[in-house]
Amino acid sequence: MLLSFVICFPFLLVASVVEATDRPTELPSFLQEPASPLDEEYPKQFSPLARQNAEIAMVLLGGGEFTMGTNDTTAAIFDESDGETPARRVHLSPFRIGRFAVTNKDFAEFVKETGYITEAERWGWSFAFESFLSEEVHRNSTLASALAPWWVKVDGADWKHPHGIDSSIDERIDHPVVQVSWDDAAAFCEWYAPGGRLPTEAEWEFAARGGLDSKLYPWGDEMNPSGQHRMNIWQSALPKEQLPSENFYLNGEYYLLPSEEGLRLLSPIKTEAIAEEMAALVSRSSTGLQRIQLEGVQKAAASVQMTHRFYSSGNSKEDGHSGTCPVDAYGPQNDYGMHNMAGNVWEWTADKWTTNHHIEWPVTKDPRGAPEGSKQVLKGGSFICNWLTCPRMRPSGRKALDPDSGSDSIGFRCAAPAQLP
């Protein structure tokens, strides 16, 4: 499901973005290393409220054994490359984890106290979702990829200006901070609480499940119990009769809806650009993208344009929100008092990415992910997720991302040891 992957994260395609721009720019870390925000120059300080943050703003969970991952290979949710399988029993020691994602207010206090500069600010640009850009910003920005035209490379996009220089967080102080890299998130957590850190994937999923076993969502198996929305995801403004009933990318196959009343192509299919990008991904991939058949480029192009129409039609906001929402929206999603563990923003975890848990991750007690790797695990899905394009707003849902990447759909929450230092 290459396109399903790219819907959430166009950053694998960033090389083509850099080549496409006319202005001089610094390159992503796999092409050129920037000065690290965590280098020796960064002043190691701690929040004056660090212990209070850990004792009040975090939930103390007693740990124990739970089922991590899933064995559900239902076509509507399953993507083999995501590594959600196999379901496995994991035992965790007690730990603390934030009830809420870190807010813009929290991060502003951190920056004020420490003078921290994020990686997006150092780069001078980041990725943003097309639907939230002003006309001027969109006109002066670069398309991220032929495979993901809904993602745009935006100059001046950073945590204070999540959709470009003419956007702000003034009215979103209680929303999750976004446009933060893995290093940015780790630096904040270190400042925020004694022993502060990002949660492991296992800790994050344990907290998201809230004591329930193998349920689809943090609260159970029904998406909208009693007709109530419980999470912030995308609802296309297209009439429902124009939408398919199944995921656009079932089992990795791309298809064009036969009905003329369904999603139609917006313009002639630019198969050459898509074929070139698909070929580049296949040639450098070691995570399952080799299975893409280039003779299916025409179908892939159709799926790209259908997805673009799906998003560019706007969000009907049936759940009350278009982009991000306040971190306490919808109330607790489970009995552990956790908020927005499904939807709103993807969240960084401490773990390096792996999909071979039974080989690379044999430890069942306090697992820490792959011992090495170039990508980090993200959890929770975001406001652009939905059952048609990105059905990962579930406890077992996961994705890989380069640690120096950021977007307006990625945030984080912090963890700390049960016994504070």
Tab-separated table of C-alpha atoms in Angstrom, residues 66-74 77-79 82-89 201 205 209 213-216 221 357 379 391 394-398:
chain	number	residue	atom	x	y	z
A	66	PHE	CA	-1.315	-6.916	27.699
A	67	THR	CA	-1.738	-7.927	24.068
A	68	MET	CA	0.239	-5.624	21.795
A	69	GLY	CA	-0.346	-5.455	18.042
A	70	THR	CA	-3.069	-7.361	16.229
A	71	ASN	CA	-3.782	-10.494	14.218
A	72	ASP	CA	-6.691	-8.796	12.439
A	73	THR	CA	-5.846	-8.863	8.737
A	74	THR	CA	-9.192	-7.409	7.653
A	77	ILE	CA	-7.437	-1.917	8.013
A	78	PHE	CA	-4.536	-4.216	7.247
A	79	ASP	CA	-1.329	-3.098	5.571
A	82	ASP	CA	2.893	-1.445	8.819
A	83	GLY	CA	4.060	-4.331	11.016
A	84	GLU	CA	1.011	-4.393	13.289
A	85	THR	CA	1.182	-8.199	13.382
A	86	PRO	CA	1.669	-10.522	15.089
A	87	ALA	CA	-0.303	-9.927	18.267
A	88	ARG	CA	2.055	-10.633	21.163
A	89	ARG	CA	1.910	-10.648	24.944
A	201	GLU	CA	5.727	2.122	21.551
A	205	GLU	CA	-0.116	1.321	23.154
A	209	ARG	CA	-5.805	0.462	25.207
A	213	ASP	CA	-7.960	-6.347	25.255
A	214	SER	CA	-7.565	-6.230	21.459
A	215	LYS	CA	-10.268	-3.638	20.844
A	216	LEU	CA	-10.349	-1.552	17.657
A	221	ASP	CA	-15.011	-1.616	18.854
A	357	HIS	CA	8.869	-8.246	16.000
A	379	LYS	CA	1.384	6.137	16.829
A	391	PRO	CA	-7.170	3.724	8.750
A	394	ARG	CA	-6.202	2.629	16.342
A	395	PRO	CA	-4.020	1.480	19.284
A	396	SER	CA	-2.113	-0.970	17.078
A	397	GLY	CA	-1.826	1.491	14.159
A	398	ARG	CA	1.724	2.639	13.498
